[in-house]
Coordinates of C-alpha atoms and ligand atoms in Angstrom, one line a residue:
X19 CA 28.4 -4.8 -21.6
X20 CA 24.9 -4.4 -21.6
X21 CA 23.7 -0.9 -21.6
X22 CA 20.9 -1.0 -19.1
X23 CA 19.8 2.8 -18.7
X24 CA 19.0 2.3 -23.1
X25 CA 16.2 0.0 -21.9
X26 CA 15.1 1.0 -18.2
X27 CA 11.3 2.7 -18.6
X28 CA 12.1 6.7 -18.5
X29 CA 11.1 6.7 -15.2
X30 CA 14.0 5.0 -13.4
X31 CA 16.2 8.2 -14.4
X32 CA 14.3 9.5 -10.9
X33 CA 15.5 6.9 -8.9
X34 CA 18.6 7.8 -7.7
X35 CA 20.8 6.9 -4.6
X36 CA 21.3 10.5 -2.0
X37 CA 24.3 11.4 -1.4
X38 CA 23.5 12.0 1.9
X39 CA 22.6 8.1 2.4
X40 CA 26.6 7.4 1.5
X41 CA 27.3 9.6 4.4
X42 CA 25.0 8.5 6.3
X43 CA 26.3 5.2 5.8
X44 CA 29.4 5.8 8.1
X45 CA 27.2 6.2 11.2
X46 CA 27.8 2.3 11.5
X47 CA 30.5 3.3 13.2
X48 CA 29.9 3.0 17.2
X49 CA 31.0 6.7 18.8
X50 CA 29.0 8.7 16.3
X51 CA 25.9 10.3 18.2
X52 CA 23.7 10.2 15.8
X53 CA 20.2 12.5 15.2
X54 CA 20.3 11.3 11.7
X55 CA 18.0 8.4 11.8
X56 CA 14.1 8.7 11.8
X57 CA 13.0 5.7 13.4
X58 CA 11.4 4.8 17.1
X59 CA 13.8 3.5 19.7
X60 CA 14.1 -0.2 19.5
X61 CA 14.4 -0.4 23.7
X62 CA 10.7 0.6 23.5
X63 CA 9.4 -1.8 21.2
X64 CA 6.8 -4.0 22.9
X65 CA 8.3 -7.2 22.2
X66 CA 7.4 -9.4 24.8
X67 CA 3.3 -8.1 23.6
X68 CA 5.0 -9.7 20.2
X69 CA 5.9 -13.1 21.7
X70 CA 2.8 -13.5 23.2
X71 CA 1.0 -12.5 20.1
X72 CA 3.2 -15.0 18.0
X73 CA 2.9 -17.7 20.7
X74 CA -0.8 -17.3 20.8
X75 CA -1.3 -17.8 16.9
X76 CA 0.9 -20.9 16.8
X77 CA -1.1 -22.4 19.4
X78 CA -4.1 -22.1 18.1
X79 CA -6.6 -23.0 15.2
X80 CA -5.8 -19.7 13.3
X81 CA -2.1 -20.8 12.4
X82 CA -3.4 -22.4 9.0
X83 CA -5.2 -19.1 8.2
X84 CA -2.2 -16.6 9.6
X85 CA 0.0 -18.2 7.5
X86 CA -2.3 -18.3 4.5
X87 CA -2.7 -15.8 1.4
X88 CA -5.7 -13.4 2.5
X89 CA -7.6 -10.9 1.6
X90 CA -6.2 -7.7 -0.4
X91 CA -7.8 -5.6 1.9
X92 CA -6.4 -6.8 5.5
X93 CA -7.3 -8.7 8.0
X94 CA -11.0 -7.5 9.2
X95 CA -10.4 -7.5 12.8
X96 CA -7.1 -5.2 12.4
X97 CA -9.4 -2.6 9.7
X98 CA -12.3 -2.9 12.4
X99 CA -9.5 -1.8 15.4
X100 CA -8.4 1.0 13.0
X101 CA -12.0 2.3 12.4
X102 CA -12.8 2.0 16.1
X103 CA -9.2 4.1 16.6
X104 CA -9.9 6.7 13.8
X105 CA -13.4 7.5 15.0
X106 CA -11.8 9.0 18.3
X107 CA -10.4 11.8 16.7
X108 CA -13.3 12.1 14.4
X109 CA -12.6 10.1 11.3
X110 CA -16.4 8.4 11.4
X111 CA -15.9 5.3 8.9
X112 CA -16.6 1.8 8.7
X113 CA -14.2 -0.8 8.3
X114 CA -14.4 -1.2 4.7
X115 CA -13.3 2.5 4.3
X116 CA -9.8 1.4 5.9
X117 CA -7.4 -0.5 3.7
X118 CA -4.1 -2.6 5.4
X119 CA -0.9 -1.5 3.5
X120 CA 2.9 -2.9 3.8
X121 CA 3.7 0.2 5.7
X122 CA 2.1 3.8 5.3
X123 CA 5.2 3.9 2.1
X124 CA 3.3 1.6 0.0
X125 CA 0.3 3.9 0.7
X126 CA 2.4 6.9 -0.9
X127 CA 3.6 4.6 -4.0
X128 CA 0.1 3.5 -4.5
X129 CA -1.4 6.6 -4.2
X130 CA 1.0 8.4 -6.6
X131 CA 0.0 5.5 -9.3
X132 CA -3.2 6.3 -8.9
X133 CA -3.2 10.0 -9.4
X134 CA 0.0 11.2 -10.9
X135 CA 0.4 10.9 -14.8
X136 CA 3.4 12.0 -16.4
X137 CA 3.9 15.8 -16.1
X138 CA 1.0 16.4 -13.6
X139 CA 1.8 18.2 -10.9
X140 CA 1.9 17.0 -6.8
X141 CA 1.6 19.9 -4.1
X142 CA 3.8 19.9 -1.2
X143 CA 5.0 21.3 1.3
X144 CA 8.5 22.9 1.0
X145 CA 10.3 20.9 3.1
X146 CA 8.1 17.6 2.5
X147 CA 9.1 13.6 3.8
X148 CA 11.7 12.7 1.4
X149 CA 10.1 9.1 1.3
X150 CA 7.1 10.5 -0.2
X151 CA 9.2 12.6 -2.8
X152 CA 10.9 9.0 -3.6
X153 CA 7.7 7.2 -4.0
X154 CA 5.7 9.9 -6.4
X155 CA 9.1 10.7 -8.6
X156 CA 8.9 7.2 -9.9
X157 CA 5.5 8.7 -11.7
X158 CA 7.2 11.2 -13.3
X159 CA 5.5 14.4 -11.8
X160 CA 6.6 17.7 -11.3
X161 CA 6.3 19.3 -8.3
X162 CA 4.9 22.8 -7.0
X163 CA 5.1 24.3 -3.6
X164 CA 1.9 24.5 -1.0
X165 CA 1.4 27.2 0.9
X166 CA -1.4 27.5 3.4
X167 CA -0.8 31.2 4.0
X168 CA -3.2 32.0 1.3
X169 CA -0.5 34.0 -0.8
X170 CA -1.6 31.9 -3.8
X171 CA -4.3 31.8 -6.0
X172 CA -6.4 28.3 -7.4
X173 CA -5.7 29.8 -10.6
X174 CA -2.0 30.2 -9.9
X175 CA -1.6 26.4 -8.8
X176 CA -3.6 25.9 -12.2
X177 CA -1.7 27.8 -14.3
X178 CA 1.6 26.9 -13.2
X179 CA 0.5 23.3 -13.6
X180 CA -0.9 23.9 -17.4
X181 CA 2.2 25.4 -18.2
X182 CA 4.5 22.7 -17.1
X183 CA 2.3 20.1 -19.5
X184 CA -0.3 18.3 -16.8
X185 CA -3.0 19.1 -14.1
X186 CA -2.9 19.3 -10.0
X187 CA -4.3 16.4 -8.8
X188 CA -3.3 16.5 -4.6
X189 CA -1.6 18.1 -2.3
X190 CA 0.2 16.0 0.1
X191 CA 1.6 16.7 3.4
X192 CA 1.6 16.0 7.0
X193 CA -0.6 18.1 9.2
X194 CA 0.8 16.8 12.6
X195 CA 4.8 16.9 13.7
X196 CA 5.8 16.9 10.0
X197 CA 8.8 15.1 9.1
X198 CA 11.2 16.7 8.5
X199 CA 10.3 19.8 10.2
X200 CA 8.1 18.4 13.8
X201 CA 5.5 21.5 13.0
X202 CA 2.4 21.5 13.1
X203 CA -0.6 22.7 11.2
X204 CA -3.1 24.8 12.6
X205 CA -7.0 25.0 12.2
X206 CA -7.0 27.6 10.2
X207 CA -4.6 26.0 8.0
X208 CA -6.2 23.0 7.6
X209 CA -9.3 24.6 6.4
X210 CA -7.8 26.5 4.0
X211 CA -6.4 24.0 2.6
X212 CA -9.5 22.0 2.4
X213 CA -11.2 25.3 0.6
X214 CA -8.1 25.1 -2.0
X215 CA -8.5 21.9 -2.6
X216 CA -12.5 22.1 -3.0
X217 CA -11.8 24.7 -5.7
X218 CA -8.3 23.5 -7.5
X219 CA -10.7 20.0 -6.8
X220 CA -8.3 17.8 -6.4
X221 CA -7.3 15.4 -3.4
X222 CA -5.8 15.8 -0.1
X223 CA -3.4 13.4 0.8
X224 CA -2.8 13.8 5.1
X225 CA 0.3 11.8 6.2
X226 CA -0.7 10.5 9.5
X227 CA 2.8 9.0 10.4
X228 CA 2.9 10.6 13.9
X229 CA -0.5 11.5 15.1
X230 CA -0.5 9.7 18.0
X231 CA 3.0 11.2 19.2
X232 CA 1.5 14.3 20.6
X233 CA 3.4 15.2 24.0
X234 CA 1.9 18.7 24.7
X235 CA -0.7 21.9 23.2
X236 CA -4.2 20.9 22.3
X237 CA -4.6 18.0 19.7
X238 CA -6.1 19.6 16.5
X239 CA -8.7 17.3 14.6
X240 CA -7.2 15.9 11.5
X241 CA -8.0 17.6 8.3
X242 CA -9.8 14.5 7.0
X243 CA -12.0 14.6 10.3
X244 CA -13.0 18.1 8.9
X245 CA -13.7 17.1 5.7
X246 CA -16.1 14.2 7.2
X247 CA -17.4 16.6 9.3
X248 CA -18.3 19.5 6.7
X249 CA -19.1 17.5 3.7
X250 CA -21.8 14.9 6.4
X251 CA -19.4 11.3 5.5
X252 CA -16.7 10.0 4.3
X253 CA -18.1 9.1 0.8
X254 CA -18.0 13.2 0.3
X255 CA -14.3 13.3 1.2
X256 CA -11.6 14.3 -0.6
X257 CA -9.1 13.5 1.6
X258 CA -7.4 10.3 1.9
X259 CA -5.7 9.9 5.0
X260 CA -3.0 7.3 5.7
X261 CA -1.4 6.1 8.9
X262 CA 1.3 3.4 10.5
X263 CA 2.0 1.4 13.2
X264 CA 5.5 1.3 13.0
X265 CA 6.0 4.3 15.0
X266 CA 3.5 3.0 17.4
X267 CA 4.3 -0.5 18.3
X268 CA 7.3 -1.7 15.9
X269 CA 8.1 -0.6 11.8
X270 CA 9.7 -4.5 11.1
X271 CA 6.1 -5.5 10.9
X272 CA 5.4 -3.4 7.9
X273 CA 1.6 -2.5 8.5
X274 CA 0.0 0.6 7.7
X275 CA -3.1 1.6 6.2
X276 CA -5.4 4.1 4.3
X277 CA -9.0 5.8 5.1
X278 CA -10.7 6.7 2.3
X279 CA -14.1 7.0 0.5
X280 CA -15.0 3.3 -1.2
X281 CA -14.3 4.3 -4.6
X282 CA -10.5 5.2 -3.6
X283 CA -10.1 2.0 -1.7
X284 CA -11.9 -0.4 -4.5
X285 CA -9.0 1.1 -6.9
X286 CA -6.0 0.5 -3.5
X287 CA -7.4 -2.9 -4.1
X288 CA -6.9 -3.5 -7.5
X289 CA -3.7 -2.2 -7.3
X290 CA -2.7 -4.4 -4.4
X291 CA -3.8 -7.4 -6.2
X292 CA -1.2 -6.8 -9.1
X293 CA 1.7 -5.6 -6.8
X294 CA 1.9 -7.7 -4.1
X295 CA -1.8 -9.9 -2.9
X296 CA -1.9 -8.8 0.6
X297 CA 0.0 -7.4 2.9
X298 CA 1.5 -9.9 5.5
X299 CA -1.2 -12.0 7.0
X300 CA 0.6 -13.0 10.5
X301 CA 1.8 -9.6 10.5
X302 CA -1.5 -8.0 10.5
X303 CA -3.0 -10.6 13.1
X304 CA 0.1 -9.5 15.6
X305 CA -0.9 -6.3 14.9
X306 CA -4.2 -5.9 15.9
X307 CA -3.2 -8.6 18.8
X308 CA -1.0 -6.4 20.6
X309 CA -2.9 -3.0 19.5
X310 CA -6.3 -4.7 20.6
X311 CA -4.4 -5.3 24.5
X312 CA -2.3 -2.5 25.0
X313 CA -2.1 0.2 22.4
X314 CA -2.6 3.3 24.4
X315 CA 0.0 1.7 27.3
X316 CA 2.3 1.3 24.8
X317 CA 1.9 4.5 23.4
X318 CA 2.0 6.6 26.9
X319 CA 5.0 4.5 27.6
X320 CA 6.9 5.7 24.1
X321 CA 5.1 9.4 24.7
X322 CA 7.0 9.8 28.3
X323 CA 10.4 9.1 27.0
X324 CA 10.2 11.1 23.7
X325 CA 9.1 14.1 25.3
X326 CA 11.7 13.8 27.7
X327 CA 14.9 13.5 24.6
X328 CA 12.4 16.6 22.9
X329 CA 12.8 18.7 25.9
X330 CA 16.4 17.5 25.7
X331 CA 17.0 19.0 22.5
X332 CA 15.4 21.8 22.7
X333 CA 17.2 22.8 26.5
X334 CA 20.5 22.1 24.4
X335 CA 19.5 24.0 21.3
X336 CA 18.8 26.7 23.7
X337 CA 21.9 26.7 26.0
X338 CA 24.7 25.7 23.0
X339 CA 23.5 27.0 19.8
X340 CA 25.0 30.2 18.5
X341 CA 22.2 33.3 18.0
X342 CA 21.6 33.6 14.2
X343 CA 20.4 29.7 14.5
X344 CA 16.9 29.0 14.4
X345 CA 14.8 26.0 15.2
X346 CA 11.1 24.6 15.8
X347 CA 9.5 23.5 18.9
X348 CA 7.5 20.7 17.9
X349 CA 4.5 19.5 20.5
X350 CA 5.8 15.6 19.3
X351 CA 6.8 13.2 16.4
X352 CA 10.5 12.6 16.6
X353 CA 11.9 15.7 15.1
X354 CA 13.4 19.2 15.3
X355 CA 14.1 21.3 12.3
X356 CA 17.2 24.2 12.6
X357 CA 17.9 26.8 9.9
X358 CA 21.6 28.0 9.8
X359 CA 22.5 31.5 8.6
X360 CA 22.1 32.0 4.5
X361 CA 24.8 30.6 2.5
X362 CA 25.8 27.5 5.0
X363 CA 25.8 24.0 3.4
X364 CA 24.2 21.2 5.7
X365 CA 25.7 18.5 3.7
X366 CA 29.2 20.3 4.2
X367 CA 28.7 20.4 7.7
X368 CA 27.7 16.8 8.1
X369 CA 30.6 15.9 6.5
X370 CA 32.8 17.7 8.7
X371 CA 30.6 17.0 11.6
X372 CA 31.0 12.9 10.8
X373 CA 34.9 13.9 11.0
X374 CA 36.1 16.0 13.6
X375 CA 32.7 15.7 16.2
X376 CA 31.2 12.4 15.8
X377 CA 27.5 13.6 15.4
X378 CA 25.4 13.1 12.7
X379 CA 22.0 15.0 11.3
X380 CA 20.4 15.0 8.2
X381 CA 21.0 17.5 6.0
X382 CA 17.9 19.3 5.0
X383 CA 18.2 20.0 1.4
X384 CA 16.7 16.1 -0.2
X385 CA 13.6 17.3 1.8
X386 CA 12.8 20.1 -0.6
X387 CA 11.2 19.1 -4.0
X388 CA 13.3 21.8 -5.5
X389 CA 16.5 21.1 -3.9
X390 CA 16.8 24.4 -1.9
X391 CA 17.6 25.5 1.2
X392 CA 20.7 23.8 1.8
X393 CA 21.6 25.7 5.0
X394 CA 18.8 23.4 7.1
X395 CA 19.3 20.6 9.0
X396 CA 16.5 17.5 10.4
X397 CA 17.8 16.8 14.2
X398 CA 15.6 13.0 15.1
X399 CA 15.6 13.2 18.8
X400 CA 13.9 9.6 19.2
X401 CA 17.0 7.4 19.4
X402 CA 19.3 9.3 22.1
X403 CA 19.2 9.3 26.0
X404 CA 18.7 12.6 27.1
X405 CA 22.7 13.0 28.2
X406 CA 23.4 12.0 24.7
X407 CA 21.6 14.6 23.4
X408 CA 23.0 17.5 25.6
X409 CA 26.5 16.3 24.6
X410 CA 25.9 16.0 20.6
X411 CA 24.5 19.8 21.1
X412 CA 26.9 20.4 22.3
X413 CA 29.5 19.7 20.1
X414 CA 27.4 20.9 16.6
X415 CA 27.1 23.8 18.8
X416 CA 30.6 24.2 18.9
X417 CA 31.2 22.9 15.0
X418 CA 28.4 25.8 13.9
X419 CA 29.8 29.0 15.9
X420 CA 33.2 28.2 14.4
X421 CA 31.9 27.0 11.0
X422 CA 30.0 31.0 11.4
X423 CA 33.1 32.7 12.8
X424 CA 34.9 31.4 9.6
X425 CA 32.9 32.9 7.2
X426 CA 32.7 36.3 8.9
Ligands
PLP23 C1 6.0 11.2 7.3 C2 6.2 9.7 7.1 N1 5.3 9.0 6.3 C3 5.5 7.7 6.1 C4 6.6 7.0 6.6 C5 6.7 5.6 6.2 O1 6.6 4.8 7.4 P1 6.0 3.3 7.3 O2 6.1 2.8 5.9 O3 7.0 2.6 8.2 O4 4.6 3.3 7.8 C6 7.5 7.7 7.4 C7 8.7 7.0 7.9 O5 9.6 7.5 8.4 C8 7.3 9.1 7.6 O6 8.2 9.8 8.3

């Protein structure tokens, strides 16, 4: 038989399958309550804003061109809704400085074939979105934790970076209801992090994902709204910010897109044109259909219930968890981050969790770059009714004090 990891490129030794997706696999079956799963509740999708959308551009003159090849950029109309959306919270662009992606992942894949050689090095958070470690690993990088509490030098980033054979060139990370952890980043974060990355000079890659699921506390301008504002436009940036509709309006769709200085976007471009055209043309076109009628409906419609499962969790984190538990109290996004006692396993505690409770997490260790902290755990509070949520608590509650009494 063939021997086919002789002649896969050096770079497919990265790819490998998580264990944690086999276990994760079993939540097919129906009693589980699961918190594992990421993704927007499918009862709150705006499907009938879909038909019509669909209906509309079969009936009309556009159905040659929506089911055409188009441009690699994206439909105009959409990029012109995003730069009228993006100027709001003080990303000041035109339309050509947005760039339509098949979903904000291809904006991480393409962004870490632009910047990543072999052995340079990728900043980011410890824990970081495991989708983004998947995307940039197939670039070979290494990867060095970012810290905004200014306990590191420039010139330790650097050096740590020469050492390991390559050069910094971003730091990623999302400054709004992270995924995994729901935290957010303050001001004084974000401008330090723009100062490090002035002098380490290197790009900022901000993870827009779930901006526009704030559900309480002041909204915080994004850090590439900072940049634009301190360095007087967007062509002075050195932040590339991406963003999604999938946790908006619907992920099946696949659309999501980039703001970036031109140069940045005439290289997305080129890069588009080799991998895959364009991204969905009738896709896009029901996109900005449905955005361009009821975005911000839709989105206080999906903010009112996903507060309510967030305030949920956190009543049932309160009132079942056992004291040497910890957890963050995200003002939105989907998710809440708990750190067990030193020395638990939150991939052993999922599997026993699957077994004897029925209620499934994700354990937190695939979310750091280094593969530590195993005793953490991502709780998604998005797809469960808020009685769902009090029960499942309820039970890893109970699963955790004894899984702590045990090893006393
Ligand atoms: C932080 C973050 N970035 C990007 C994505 C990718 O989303 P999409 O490709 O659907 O836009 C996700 C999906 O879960 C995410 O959580």
């Amino acid at each position: 038989m063939l021997d086919w990891e002789q002649i896969f490129a050096t770079r497919s030794s990265r790819m490998r399958a998580s264990e944690i997706r086999e276990l994760l696999k079993l939540l097919d079956q129906p009693d589980i309550i699961s918190f594992a799963g990421g993704i927007p509740d499918p009862a709150l999708f705006p499907d009938a804003a879909f038909k019509e959308a669909y209906s509309d551009i079969f009936s009309s003159a556009q159905v040659g061109s929506a089911l055409q090849y188009s441009v690699s950029e994206g439909y105009k109309p959409l990029r012109e809704w995003i730069a009228r959306d993006v100027a709001k919270i003080g990303i000041d662009c035109t339309p050509d400085n947005v760039f339509i992606t098949s979903g904000s992942q291809q904006a991480l894949d393409y962004l870490g074939k632009l910047f990543l050689s072999p052995k340079d090095t990728a900043l980011v958070t410890w824990p970081t979105y495991l989708g983004a470690l998947s995307a940039f690993n197939a670039y070979e990088p290494n990867y060095d934790q970012l810290s905004l509490n200014g306990n590191r030098t420039p010139e330790a980033y650097r050096d740590t970076a020469a050492k390991t054979g390559g050069a910094v060139k971003f730091a990623y990370l999302s400054a709004d209801f992270s995924n995994p952890t729901g935290e957010t980043i303050d001001l004084a974060g974000r401008e330090k992090l723009l100062a490090l990355a002035d002098e380490l000079d290197i790009a900022i890659l901000e993870d827009a994902a779930y901006q526009h699921l704030r559900y309480d506390g002041e909204a915080i301008p994004p850090i590439m709204a900072l940049d634009i504002a301190r360095k007087g436009g967007i062509e002075n940036t050195r932040t590339i910010y991406s963003g999604s509709f999938s946790k908006t309006l619907a992920p099946g769709l696949r659309v999501g897109f980039v703001v970036a200085a031109m140069p940045v976007i005439r290289k997305l471009v080129l890069m588009k044109q080799a991998a895959d055209l364009h991204s969905s043309t009738i896709n896009q076109i029901a996109i900005e259909h449905v955005a361009s009628r009821g975005f911000d409906a839709q989105v206080a419609k999906i903010k009112a219930v996903y507060s309510k499962r967030r305030d949920a969790m956190l009543a049932a984190l309160d009132k079942y968890m056992p004291k040497n538990t910890t957890w963050t109290r995200p003002e939105g996004g989907m998710f809440v981050w708990v750190t067990l006692p030193e020395g638990m396993d939150g991939a052993e505690l999922l599997a026993k969790s699957i077994a004897t409770e029925k209620v499934a997490f994700v354990p937190g260790k695939a979310f750091y770059a280094d593969g530590s902290n195993a005793n953490t755990l991502r709780m998604s509070f998005s797809c469960a009714d808020e009685a769902m949520i009090d029960e499942g608590i309820k039970r890893l509650g109970r699963l955790i004090s004894n899984a702590i009494r045990a090893a006393a």
